Coordinates of C-alpha atoms in Angstrom, one line a residue:
Chain D
M1137 CA 57.2 -1.6 -3.5
N1138 CA 59.6 -3.5 -4.8
E1139 CA 59.6 -6.6 -2.4
I1140 CA 56.1 -6.6 -2.9
I1141 CA 56.2 -6.2 -7.8
A1142 CA 58.6 -8.9 -6.3
G1143 CA 55.6 -11.0 -4.7
F1144 CA 53.2 -10.7 -7.4
I1145 CA 55.3 -11.7 -9.8
R1146 CA 56.5 -14.7 -7.8
A1147 CA 53.1 -15.2 -6.6
L1148 CA 52.1 -15.6 -10.4
D1149 CA 54.6 -17.8 -11.2
L1150 CA 53.3 -20.4 -8.0
M1151 CA 50.1 -20.1 -9.7
A1152 CA 51.1 -20.8 -13.6
S1153 CA 52.7 -23.7 -12.1
L1154 CA 50.1 -25.4 -10.7
D1155 CA 52.5 -25.4 -6.8
P1156 CA 51.1 -28.8 -5.0
E1157 CA 50.5 -26.6 -2.0
L1158 CA 48.7 -24.1 -3.5
I1159 CA 46.2 -26.7 -4.9
D1160 CA 45.8 -28.7 -1.2
I1161 CA 45.3 -25.7 0.3
T1162 CA 42.7 -24.1 -2.3
L1163 CA 40.7 -27.9 -2.8
R1164 CA 40.3 -28.0 1.0
T1165 CA 39.7 -24.6 1.3
L1166 CA 36.1 -25.7 -1.3
M1167 CA 35.8 -28.9 0.4
I1168 CA 35.7 -27.3 3.8
S1169 CA 33.6 -24.0 2.5
L1170 CA 31.1 -25.9 0.4
S1171 CA 30.6 -28.6 3.0
S1172 CA 30.3 -26.2 5.7
T1173 CA 27.2 -25.2 3.1
I1174 CA 25.5 -27.9 2.5
M1175 CA 24.7 -28.7 5.6
A1176 CA 24.3 -25.4 7.0
A1177 CA 21.8 -25.2 4.0
L1178 CA 20.3 -28.8 4.2
V1179 CA 18.9 -26.8 7.8
A1180 CA 18.1 -23.1 7.5
V1181 CA 15.8 -23.8 4.3
P1182 CA 13.5 -26.1 6.0
A1183 CA 13.9 -24.3 8.8
A1184 CA 12.9 -20.9 7.8
A1185 CA 10.0 -23.2 5.2
A1186 CA 8.9 -24.4 9.1
I1187 CA 8.7 -20.7 10.4
D1188 CA 7.4 -18.9 6.9
S1189 CA 5.0 -21.1 6.6
R1190 CA 2.9 -20.6 10.4
E1191 CA 1.9 -18.1 12.2
F1192 CA 3.0 -18.0 15.6
R1193 CA 4.2 -16.3 19.1
G1194 CA 7.2 -14.7 19.3
K1195 CA 7.8 -15.2 15.5
R1196 CA 8.9 -11.5 14.9
F1197 CA 10.9 -12.4 17.8
I1198 CA 13.0 -15.6 16.2
M1199 CA 13.5 -12.9 13.2
N1200 CA 15.1 -10.6 15.0
I1201 CA 17.1 -13.2 16.8
I1202 CA 18.4 -14.6 13.6
Q1203 CA 18.7 -11.1 11.9
T1204 CA 21.3 -10.6 14.8
L1205 CA 23.3 -13.2 14.5
Y1206 CA 23.6 -12.2 10.9
S1207 CA 27.2 -10.2 12.4
I1208 CA 27.9 -12.3 15.1
P1209 CA 32.3 -12.4 15.3
T1210 CA 33.3 -15.8 13.8
V1211 CA 35.4 -15.9 17.0
L1212 CA 32.8 -16.2 19.4
V1213 CA 31.3 -18.8 17.5
G1214 CA 35.1 -20.2 16.9
L1215 CA 34.7 -20.9 20.7
F1216 CA 31.4 -22.1 20.8
V1217 CA 31.9 -25.0 19.3
F1218 CA 35.4 -24.9 20.3
L1219 CA 33.8 -25.6 24.4
L1220 CA 31.4 -28.4 22.3
I1221 CA 33.4 -30.1 20.7
S1222 CA 37.1 -30.3 23.0
R1223 CA 37.3 -33.4 25.1
S1224 CA 36.2 -32.2 28.0
G1225 CA 32.6 -31.0 25.8
P1226 CA 29.8 -32.6 25.2
L1227 CA 31.2 -33.8 21.7
G1228 CA 34.2 -34.3 23.4
S1229 CA 34.8 -38.2 22.1
F1230 CA 34.1 -37.6 18.6
N1231 CA 37.2 -36.5 18.6
L1232 CA 35.9 -32.8 16.4
L1233 CA 38.9 -30.4 17.8
F1234 CA 42.0 -28.9 14.6
T1235 CA 39.8 -31.4 12.8
P1236 CA 38.5 -30.0 8.6
A1237 CA 35.3 -32.0 10.6
G1238 CA 35.4 -29.2 13.9
M1239 CA 35.8 -26.6 10.5
I1240 CA 33.0 -27.8 8.8
L1241 CA 30.9 -27.2 11.8
G1242 CA 32.0 -24.6 13.4
Q1243 CA 30.9 -22.6 9.5
S1244 CA 27.7 -24.9 9.5
I1245 CA 26.5 -22.8 13.3
L1246 CA 28.6 -19.6 11.9
I1247 CA 26.3 -19.5 8.8
L1248 CA 23.0 -20.8 9.8
P1249 CA 21.4 -17.7 11.2
L1250 CA 22.3 -15.8 7.7
V1251 CA 20.9 -18.8 4.8
T1252 CA 18.4 -19.1 7.3
G1253 CA 17.2 -15.3 7.4
F1254 CA 17.8 -15.1 3.7
S1255 CA 15.8 -18.3 2.3
L1256 CA 12.9 -16.5 4.9
T1257 CA 13.1 -13.5 2.7
A1258 CA 12.8 -15.3 -0.2
L1259 CA 9.7 -18.0 0.9
R1260 CA 8.3 -14.4 1.9
G1261 CA 8.5 -13.3 -1.6
V1262 CA 6.8 -16.1 -3.2
K1263 CA 3.5 -14.5 -3.5
P1264 CA 0.1 -15.7 -0.6
E1265 CA -1.8 -16.4 -3.3
L1266 CA 0.7 -19.5 -5.3
R1267 CA 0.1 -20.8 -2.1
D1268 CA -3.2 -20.7 -2.2
L1269 CA -3.7 -22.6 -6.0
A1270 CA -1.3 -25.1 -4.7
R1271 CA -3.7 -25.6 -1.4
S1272 CA -7.0 -25.3 -4.6
L1273 CA -4.8 -27.8 -6.5
G1274 CA -4.5 -30.5 -4.0
A1275 CA -1.5 -30.3 -2.4
T1276 CA -1.6 -31.9 1.6
E1277 CA 0.8 -28.6 4.1
Y1278 CA 4.0 -30.5 3.8
Q1279 CA 3.3 -30.1 -1.2
V1280 CA 2.4 -26.1 -0.5
M1281 CA 5.9 -26.0 1.6
M1282 CA 7.8 -27.7 -1.3
K1283 CA 6.1 -25.9 -3.4
V1284 CA 6.8 -22.7 -2.4
I1285 CA 10.9 -23.5 -1.8
A1286 CA 10.3 -24.5 -5.8
E1287 CA 9.3 -21.9 -6.7
A1288 CA 11.7 -19.6 -4.6
R1289 CA 14.3 -20.8 -6.1
Y1290 CA 16.7 -18.8 -7.2
A1291 CA 16.1 -16.7 -4.3
V1292 CA 17.4 -19.4 -1.6
M1293 CA 20.2 -20.0 -3.9
A1294 CA 21.3 -16.6 -3.7
A1295 CA 21.7 -16.8 0.1
I1296 CA 23.2 -20.1 0.0
I1297 CA 25.7 -18.9 -2.1
L1298 CA 26.1 -15.7 0.3
G1299 CA 26.7 -18.0 3.2
F1300 CA 29.0 -20.0 1.0
G1301 CA 31.7 -16.4 0.4
R1302 CA 30.6 -15.4 4.1
A1303 CA 32.2 -19.3 5.6
I1304 CA 35.0 -19.2 3.0
S1305 CA 36.0 -15.7 3.4
E1306 CA 36.5 -16.3 7.5
V1307 CA 38.6 -16.4 9.5
G1308 CA 38.5 -17.6 13.1
V1309 CA 36.4 -20.6 13.1
A1310 CA 38.7 -21.6 10.8
I1311 CA 42.1 -21.5 13.1
M1312 CA 40.3 -21.8 16.9
L1313 CA 38.3 -24.9 15.4
G1314 CA 41.0 -26.4 12.8
G1315 CA 44.8 -25.1 14.3
N1316 CA 45.9 -24.0 11.2
I1317 CA 48.1 -27.4 10.4
R1318 CA 50.1 -28.4 7.3
G1319 CA 48.0 -30.8 5.1
F1320 CA 45.3 -31.2 7.1
T1321 CA 43.5 -28.4 7.9
R1322 CA 45.2 -26.2 6.2
V1323 CA 42.3 -23.0 4.7
I1324 CA 43.1 -20.0 2.2
T1325 CA 42.5 -17.5 4.3
T1326 CA 44.4 -19.2 8.2
A1327 CA 47.5 -19.6 5.8
I1328 CA 47.3 -16.2 4.5
S1329 CA 47.6 -15.1 8.0
L1330 CA 50.5 -17.5 8.5
E1331 CA 52.4 -16.8 6.1
T1332 CA 52.3 -13.1 5.5
S1333 CA 53.1 -13.6 9.5
K1334 CA 56.4 -15.4 8.7
G1335 CA 56.8 -12.7 5.7
N1336 CA 56.1 -15.5 3.0
L1337 CA 54.1 -12.3 1.1
E1338 CA 54.4 -15.3 -2.1
L1339 CA 52.5 -17.4 -1.1
S1340 CA 50.4 -14.9 1.0
I1341 CA 49.6 -13.7 -2.5
A1342 CA 49.1 -15.6 -4.6
L1343 CA 46.1 -17.2 -2.2
G1344 CA 44.6 -14.4 -2.2
I1345 CA 44.7 -14.0 -5.6
I1346 CA 42.9 -17.2 -5.9
L1347 CA 40.8 -16.3 -2.9
L1348 CA 39.3 -12.9 -4.9
L1349 CA 38.3 -14.8 -7.5
I1350 CA 36.5 -16.9 -6.0
S1351 CA 34.8 -14.5 -4.2
L1352 CA 34.1 -12.5 -8.3
M1353 CA 32.8 -16.8 -9.1
V1354 CA 30.4 -16.1 -6.1
N1355 CA 29.3 -13.3 -7.3
T1356 CA 29.2 -13.6 -10.2
A1357 CA 26.9 -16.3 -9.5
L1358 CA 25.0 -14.6 -6.7
N1359 CA 24.1 -11.9 -9.2
H1360 CA 23.2 -15.0 -11.7
F1361 CA 20.8 -15.6 -9.0
Q1362 CA 19.8 -12.7 -8.0
E1363 CA 18.9 -11.6 -11.9
K1364 CA 15.6 -14.5 -12.3
Chain X
M1189 CA -29.6 -41.7 -12.5
N1190 CA -31.3 -41.7 -9.8
A1191 CA -33.4 -39.0 -8.9
W1192 CA -32.4 -38.6 -4.8
V1193 CA -29.0 -38.3 -7.1
I1194 CA -30.3 -35.5 -9.2
L1195 CA -32.0 -33.6 -6.4
M1196 CA -29.5 -33.0 -4.4
N1197 CA -27.0 -30.7 -3.1
V1198 CA -23.6 -31.1 -4.4
I1199 CA -22.9 -27.7 -1.5
E1200 CA -24.9 -26.0 0.3
L1201 CA -24.3 -23.4 3.1
S1202 CA -26.3 -22.3 6.1
G1203 CA -25.4 -18.8 8.7
I1204 CA -22.0 -18.2 7.2
G1205 CA -20.3 -15.4 8.7
K1206 CA -17.0 -14.2 8.1
S1207 CA -15.3 -11.1 9.5
Y1208 CA -12.2 -9.7 9.4
G1209 CA -11.9 -7.3 12.4
D1210 CA -14.6 -5.1 11.9
L1211 CA -14.9 -6.4 8.7
K1212 CA -18.0 -8.4 8.1
V1213 CA -18.0 -9.7 5.0
L1214 CA -20.5 -11.9 5.1
E1215 CA -23.5 -12.5 7.0
D1216 CA -26.2 -15.2 7.4
V1217 CA -25.1 -16.6 4.1
N1218 CA -27.9 -19.4 3.4
L1219 CA -26.9 -21.2 -0.2
K1220 CA -27.9 -24.5 -2.3
V1221 CA -25.7 -25.7 -5.1
R1222 CA -27.8 -28.4 -7.4
E1223 CA -25.4 -31.1 -8.8
G1224 CA -24.8 -30.2 -12.4
E1225 CA -26.3 -26.5 -12.6
T1226 CA -24.1 -23.7 -13.1
L1227 CA -24.4 -21.2 -10.4
G1228 CA -23.6 -17.5 -10.8
I1229 CA -23.3 -15.5 -7.6
I1230 CA -23.0 -11.5 -8.5
G1231 CA -23.1 -8.7 -6.2
P1232 CA -21.2 -5.3 -5.5
T1233 CA -17.6 -5.5 -5.6
G1234 CA -16.9 -6.3 -2.2
A1235 CA -20.0 -8.0 -1.1
G1236 CA -17.6 -11.1 -0.2
K1237 CA -17.9 -12.8 -3.5
S1238 CA -14.1 -14.3 -3.0
T1239 CA -14.4 -14.3 0.3
L1240 CA -17.4 -17.3 0.5
L1241 CA -16.1 -19.6 -3.3
R1242 CA -12.7 -19.2 -0.7
I1243 CA -14.6 -20.5 2.1
M1244 CA -16.8 -23.8 -0.5
D1245 CA -12.6 -24.5 -1.7
L1246 CA -11.9 -24.8 2.1
L1247 CA -9.3 -22.2 1.6
E1248 CA -10.3 -20.4 4.1
R1249 CA -13.2 -21.2 7.7
P1250 CA -16.3 -19.3 8.2
D1251 CA -16.7 -17.4 11.8
A1252 CA -20.1 -19.1 12.1
G1253 CA -22.4 -21.7 10.1
E1254 CA -22.1 -25.2 8.6
I1255 CA -20.8 -25.9 5.6
L1256 CA -22.1 -29.8 3.6
F1257 CA -20.4 -31.4 1.4
H1258 CA -23.3 -33.9 -0.5
G1259 CA -24.7 -34.2 2.7
E1260 CA -22.3 -33.9 5.0
N1261 CA -20.8 -31.6 7.2
V1262 CA -17.0 -31.0 5.9
D1263 CA -15.9 -30.5 10.0
N1264 CA -16.4 -34.3 9.6
L1265 CA -13.7 -34.9 5.8
K1266 CA -10.8 -34.4 5.1
P1267 CA -10.7 -30.6 4.5
L1268 CA -7.6 -32.1 1.4
E1269 CA -9.6 -34.8 0.1
V1270 CA -12.9 -31.5 -0.2
R1271 CA -10.1 -29.7 -2.0
R1272 CA -8.8 -32.7 -3.9
R1273 CA -13.1 -33.7 -5.3
M1274 CA -13.8 -29.3 -6.7
G1275 CA -11.1 -26.5 -8.1
M1276 CA -10.7 -23.7 -8.2
V1277 CA -9.6 -20.6 -10.5
F1278 CA -8.4 -17.7 -8.4
Q1279 CA -9.4 -14.1 -9.4
N1280 CA -5.5 -12.5 -10.8
T1281 CA -4.4 -16.2 -11.3
P1282 CA -1.2 -16.9 -10.1
V1283 CA 0.2 -19.3 -11.8
F1284 CA 3.7 -21.5 -11.1
R1285 CA 6.4 -20.9 -13.0
G1286 CA 7.7 -23.9 -15.6
T1287 CA 6.2 -24.4 -18.5
V1288 CA 2.0 -24.8 -18.6
T1289 CA 2.5 -29.3 -18.9
G1290 CA 4.0 -28.9 -15.7
S1291 CA 1.3 -26.4 -14.7
I1292 CA -0.7 -28.7 -15.4
L1293 CA 0.2 -32.1 -14.3
Y1294 CA 1.1 -30.1 -10.7
G1295 CA -2.9 -31.8 -9.3
P1296 CA -2.2 -34.6 -10.9
G1297 CA 1.3 -34.3 -9.1
V1298 CA -0.2 -34.2 -6.0
R1299 CA -2.6 -36.7 -6.2
G1300 CA 0.2 -39.4 -7.1
E1301 CA -0.6 -39.4 -10.5
R1302 CA 1.1 -39.2 -12.9
P1303 CA -1.8 -38.1 -16.5
N1304 CA -0.2 -39.0 -20.0
E1305 CA 0.8 -37.1 -23.2
S1306 CA -2.7 -37.2 -24.5
E1307 CA -4.7 -36.5 -21.1
V1308 CA -3.2 -33.2 -20.8
K1309 CA -3.4 -32.5 -24.5
E1310 CA -7.0 -33.4 -24.9
V1311 CA -7.4 -30.6 -21.2
L1312 CA -5.6 -27.9 -23.1
E1313 CA -7.9 -27.9 -26.5
L1314 CA -10.8 -28.1 -24.8
V1315 CA -9.2 -24.4 -22.9
G1316 CA -8.0 -23.9 -26.5
L1317 CA -4.1 -23.1 -25.3
E1318 CA -3.0 -26.6 -28.1
G1319 CA 0.3 -25.6 -28.4
Y1320 CA 0.7 -24.4 -26.4
E1321 CA 2.5 -27.2 -23.2
Y1322 CA 6.0 -26.6 -23.9
R1323 CA 5.7 -22.1 -23.3
K1324 CA 6.8 -20.7 -20.2
T1325 CA 4.1 -19.5 -17.6
H1326 CA 5.2 -15.9 -17.2
E1327 CA 4.8 -15.7 -21.3
L1328 CA 1.6 -16.1 -20.9
S1329 CA -1.0 -13.3 -21.7
G1330 CA -3.9 -12.8 -19.2
G1331 CA -6.6 -14.1 -20.6
E1332 CA -4.0 -17.2 -21.2
R1333 CA -3.5 -17.6 -17.9
Q1334 CA -7.4 -17.4 -17.3
R1335 CA -7.5 -20.2 -19.3
L1336 CA -4.3 -22.3 -17.9
A1337 CA -5.6 -21.7 -14.4
L1338 CA -8.9 -23.8 -15.9
A1339 CA -6.9 -26.2 -17.8
Q1340 CA -4.9 -26.4 -14.8
V1341 CA -8.7 -27.3 -12.6
L1342 CA -10.1 -30.0 -15.4
I1343 CA -7.5 -31.7 -16.1
N1344 CA -7.7 -33.2 -11.4
R1345 CA -11.4 -34.6 -12.7
P1346 CA -13.9 -32.5 -10.3
E1347 CA -17.2 -32.0 -9.2
V1348 CA -17.6 -29.1 -8.7
V1349 CA -15.1 -26.2 -10.7
L1350 CA -15.1 -23.0 -8.6
L1351 CA -14.6 -19.6 -10.8
D1352 CA -13.8 -15.9 -9.2
E1353 CA -14.0 -13.0 -12.2
A1354 CA -12.9 -15.8 -14.6
T1355 CA -12.8 -13.3 -17.2
S1356 CA -12.9 -9.8 -15.9
S1357 CA -9.9 -8.8 -16.7
L1358 CA -10.1 -10.1 -20.4
D1359 CA -10.4 -7.9 -23.5
P1360 CA -13.3 -8.8 -24.9
I1361 CA -12.0 -11.9 -27.2
S1362 CA -10.2 -14.0 -24.5
R1363 CA -13.5 -13.3 -22.3
S1364 CA -16.1 -14.8 -25.2
R1365 CA -13.7 -17.2 -25.7
M1366 CA -13.6 -18.1 -21.6
E1367 CA -17.2 -18.3 -21.7
E1368 CA -17.6 -20.5 -24.3
V1369 CA -15.4 -22.9 -22.2
I1370 CA -17.6 -22.0 -19.6
S1371 CA -20.7 -22.9 -20.5
G1372 CA -19.4 -26.0 -22.5
L1373 CA -18.7 -28.4 -18.8
D1374 CA -20.4 -30.2 -18.4
V1375 CA -19.7 -30.1 -13.5
T1376 CA -21.2 -28.2 -11.3
V1377 CA -20.0 -25.0 -12.1
I1378 CA -20.2 -21.7 -9.3
F1379 CA -18.3 -18.5 -10.6
T1380 CA -18.6 -14.9 -9.0
T1381 CA -18.6 -11.5 -11.7
H1382 CA -19.3 -8.4 -10.9
D1383 CA -20.8 -8.7 -14.6
L1384 CA -24.8 -8.9 -14.5
L1385 CA -25.0 -9.9 -18.4
Q1386 CA -22.4 -12.2 -18.4
G1387 CA -23.8 -13.8 -14.8
Q1388 CA -27.6 -14.2 -17.9
K1389 CA -26.2 -15.7 -19.7
L1390 CA -24.0 -18.1 -18.3
A1391 CA -26.2 -19.0 -15.3
D1392 CA -28.7 -21.4 -15.3
R1393 CA -29.3 -20.5 -11.8
I1394 CA -28.1 -16.8 -10.2
A1395 CA -27.6 -15.6 -6.4
I1396 CA -27.6 -11.7 -5.6
L1397 CA -24.5 -11.5 -3.0
N1398 CA -24.1 -8.5 -0.4
H1399 CA -23.0 -9.7 2.6
S1400 CA -25.9 -11.8 2.5
I1401 CA -27.5 -13.6 -0.3
L1402 CA -30.6 -11.8 -1.5
Q1403 CA -32.6 -13.4 -4.1
T1404 CA -31.5 -16.1 -5.3
G1405 CA -34.0 -17.5 -9.1
S1406 CA -33.6 -18.0 -12.9
P1407 CA -32.4 -15.0 -14.3
R1408 CA -35.5 -13.8 -15.6
E1409 CA -36.8 -14.2 -12.1
I1410 CA -33.8 -12.1 -11.2
F1411 CA -34.8 -9.3 -13.5
T1412 CA -37.8 -9.1 -14.0
K1413 CA -39.2 -10.0 -10.3
P1414 CA -35.9 -8.3 -7.7
A1415 CA -36.9 -9.2 -3.9
S1416 CA -36.2 -6.0 -2.9
R1417 CA -34.8 -2.5 -3.6
F1418 CA -31.3 -3.7 -3.7
V1419 CA -31.5 -6.2 -6.3
A1420 CA -33.7 -4.0 -8.5
E1421 CA -30.9 -1.4 -8.6
F1422 CA -28.2 -3.2 -9.0
V1423 CA -29.9 -6.0 -11.8
G1424 CA -30.8 -1.6 -13.2
A1425 CA -34.4 -1.9 -12.7
R1426 CA -36.3 1.9 -14.0
N1427 CA -38.8 3.0 -11.8
I1428 CA -38.7 1.8 -8.4
L1429 CA -41.3 3.7 -6.2
S1430 CA -41.8 3.8 -3.0
G1431 CA -44.6 4.1 -1.1
R1432 CA -46.8 2.6 1.4
A1433 CA -49.1 -0.7 0.3
S1434 CA -53.5 -1.6 1.4
I1435 CA -55.3 -4.3 -0.9
T1436 CA -59.1 -3.3 -2.1
G1437 CA -62.3 -4.0 -2.4
D1438 CA -61.4 -6.4 -5.2
G1439 CA -58.6 -8.1 -3.7
I1440 CA -55.6 -5.5 -5.7
S1441 CA -53.2 -2.9 -4.3
I1442 CA -53.5 0.1 -3.9
I1443 CA -49.8 2.2 -3.0
N1444 CA -49.4 6.0 -1.8
C1445 CA -46.9 7.1 -3.4
D1446 CA -45.5 10.6 -4.3
G1447 CA -47.8 12.3 -5.0
I1448 CA -49.7 8.9 -7.1
N1449 CA -51.5 5.7 -6.0
I1450 CA -50.5 2.8 -8.3
Y1451 CA -52.7 -0.3 -8.8
S1452 CA -50.9 -3.2 -8.5
S1453 CA -52.2 -7.3 -8.6
E1454 CA -49.8 -8.7 -6.9
K1455 CA -51.1 -7.9 -2.9
A1456 CA -48.9 -6.6 0.1
R1457 CA -49.4 -4.2 2.3
G1458 CA -47.3 -1.8 4.7
D1459 CA -44.0 0.0 3.6
V1460 CA -43.0 -1.6 0.0
S1461 CA -41.4 -1.2 -3.1
A1462 CA -42.8 -1.7 -6.5
T1463 CA -41.2 -1.9 -10.0
I1464 CA -42.6 -1.0 -13.8
R1465 CA -40.1 -2.1 -16.8
P1466 CA -40.0 1.8 -18.8
E1467 CA -41.3 -1.1 -22.3
D1468 CA -44.5 -1.2 -20.3
I1469 CA -45.2 2.1 -20.0
T1470 CA -47.1 3.1 -23.0
V1471 CA -48.2 7.2 -23.6
S1472 CA -50.5 8.6 -25.5
W1473 CA -52.7 12.7 -25.4
Q1474 CA -55.5 12.4 -24.1
R1475 CA -57.0 9.8 -21.0
T1476 CA -58.1 6.2 -23.0
D1477 CA -60.6 4.1 -23.1
S1478 CA -58.1 1.3 -22.0
S1479 CA -57.9 -1.5 -19.6
A1480 CA -55.2 -0.6 -18.0
L1481 CA -55.9 0.3 -14.4
N1482 CA -52.9 2.4 -14.0
Q1483 CA -54.0 6.1 -16.4
L1484 CA -51.6 9.3 -15.2
R1485 CA -51.0 12.4 -16.5
G1486 CA -47.6 13.3 -16.1
R1487 CA -45.2 16.6 -17.7
V1488 CA -42.3 15.3 -20.0
V1489 CA -39.3 16.4 -18.7
A1490 CA -36.7 14.9 -20.7
V1491 CA -36.5 13.0 -24.0
R1492 CA -33.2 11.0 -24.6
D1493 CA -32.2 9.2 -27.6
S1494 CA -29.9 5.8 -27.2
G1495 CA -30.5 3.9 -30.7
S1496 CA -33.7 3.7 -32.4
L1497 CA -35.8 3.4 -28.7
Q1498 CA -35.9 6.9 -26.7
Q1499 CA -35.9 8.0 -23.3
L1500 CA -38.2 9.2 -21.8
E1501 CA -38.5 10.9 -18.5
V1502 CA -42.0 11.7 -17.5
R1503 CA -43.3 13.4 -13.7
C1504 CA -45.8 12.5 -12.0
G1505 CA -47.0 13.9 -9.0
G1506 CA -43.3 13.8 -7.1
E1507 CA -41.9 10.8 -8.9
T1508 CA -40.6 10.4 -12.6
L1509 CA -41.2 7.6 -14.4
T1510 CA -39.3 6.0 -16.6
V1511 CA -40.8 5.5 -19.9
H1512 CA -39.4 3.7 -23.9
M1513 CA -40.8 3.9 -27.4
T1514 CA -39.8 4.0 -30.4
R1515 CA -38.4 7.2 -32.2
K1516 CA -41.1 6.8 -35.0
S1517 CA -43.7 6.9 -32.2
L1518 CA -42.3 9.0 -31.2
H1519 CA -41.4 11.5 -34.1
D1520 CA -45.8 10.8 -35.3
M1521 CA -47.4 11.6 -32.2
G1522 CA -44.8 14.7 -31.5
I1523 CA -43.6 14.9 -27.9
T1524 CA -41.5 17.0 -26.7
T1525 CA -40.2 18.4 -23.6
G1526 CA -42.6 20.1 -21.6
S1527 CA -45.8 18.0 -23.5
S1528 CA -48.1 16.9 -21.0
V1529 CA -48.9 13.3 -21.3
W1530 CA -51.0 10.5 -19.6
I1531 CA -49.0 7.2 -19.6
E1532 CA -50.8 4.4 -18.0
F1533 CA -49.7 0.6 -17.6
K1534 CA -52.1 -2.2 -16.1
A1535 CA -51.5 -3.4 -12.3
S1536 CA -50.1 -6.1 -14.0
A1537 CA -47.1 -4.5 -14.8
V1538 CA -46.6 -3.2 -11.5
H1539 CA -44.5 -5.5 -9.6
I1540 CA -44.4 -4.8 -5.5
I1541 CA -40.6 -5.2 -4.3
R1542 CA -40.2 -5.8 -0.2

């Protein structure tokens, strides 16, 4: 028990003194997860709009698949992207394995279904009358689609934030594709996992607190957008 | 303007049909909309009014028939181009998020245009929303939304304005304000309503719709000469009698109704209906020596007080006729329920409907 309390005290000390390694890991984590969220959103939101704006056979099926993939195990995505970017894989020549870029790719793929699915729900929440209004006012089909996204912007934002929350808190993809290389691909979750097994509780606890704080901020933002 | 332009139909519908599953909403709709006129499409709820407007705005494709826009089949035109020359105000007036100005600039925006501030101001003034530029659209009342919807349309300078029940959910003050704006528009206006009085007030011409167009004409024509029993009932015509008509040697028609014969100066044969306006019927104690061909004996079965006019129900044979009398003459004559009276009306007051 004393050990844990001592760990907490030292952790707060690390945070208060802006420990360089702590700052380094935190900033890298934010950079990687934000990048993967932006990448996923750039694909997911237009994809959701495309699915939403037309009726076609198999639409229900696609939506079922997307929803199933919400809870795909992170290690499975890690394995899949590992096979893609490992030296002998189809993207092997880009040397992405054990780099931040590889992690960003993996996390993007991981959260893509989540962001797509929730964006789709967000767009479906826009009243059909508004599409007719836009169309009637002379909008092209593309302009109608953009208007629908604009009308659902808060709910779409919430979907993106949800994706960020999953990206920053996952460990499977980060460790399999990043390799937890100190000063290069080490992020909060992989650092906690390693430092805890090494018995270095103070850094783990400090990183844990930071992760919780980030989660708190993300959720506050999420609530803010969901209330709009 | 050349004469042929004036005669031109802006929109011409022929044989339009539309079903949703098994539900037939429109069937063989034929309608010509003249340039510059205000046309009221009137019909009961569920008659297909909204669907018809949506078809005209090319938001919905009909299952059958064709649409001509300025004489050209819209199948040969780009829907977007046609739609950009029209504007529609929707029944439940959806509004975009944001400010009033933002909403008004949407139409010009998608056309790649950017009207200046004074144009926005002008159109807001036109609909009576001056000073609303930066109001949030979601804070507007129902009436204000309707007017915003109209402003959104008018900024694009459409040739045709389509209004779907544009005043149905408004309080009387907002309604008359909106009606003022509508009657001030100098473009072709097509509006739907289930409110006859409004139709009569605003329209140059009325089309009665109940899945198909039952009658078109001036408001006066529709009210005084309904073309069918449905129209007659819908416009609230009283004294609709049905019977078998034949033409007499004098060239007038005689209709055998339930227990009575009615003369009409309009020619008709076979099964018909006829209407007589309650104000065209006079009441007396005795049979009089008058030019009226129709003189019938009957019994007053009810007297209703509707303000200065009294409404009598007079039973003649198997038919009951409604007659209007002033309170004074009713009082002077001493007519009460149960009185046995004579009623008379001219043959020319009997309008035959099919």
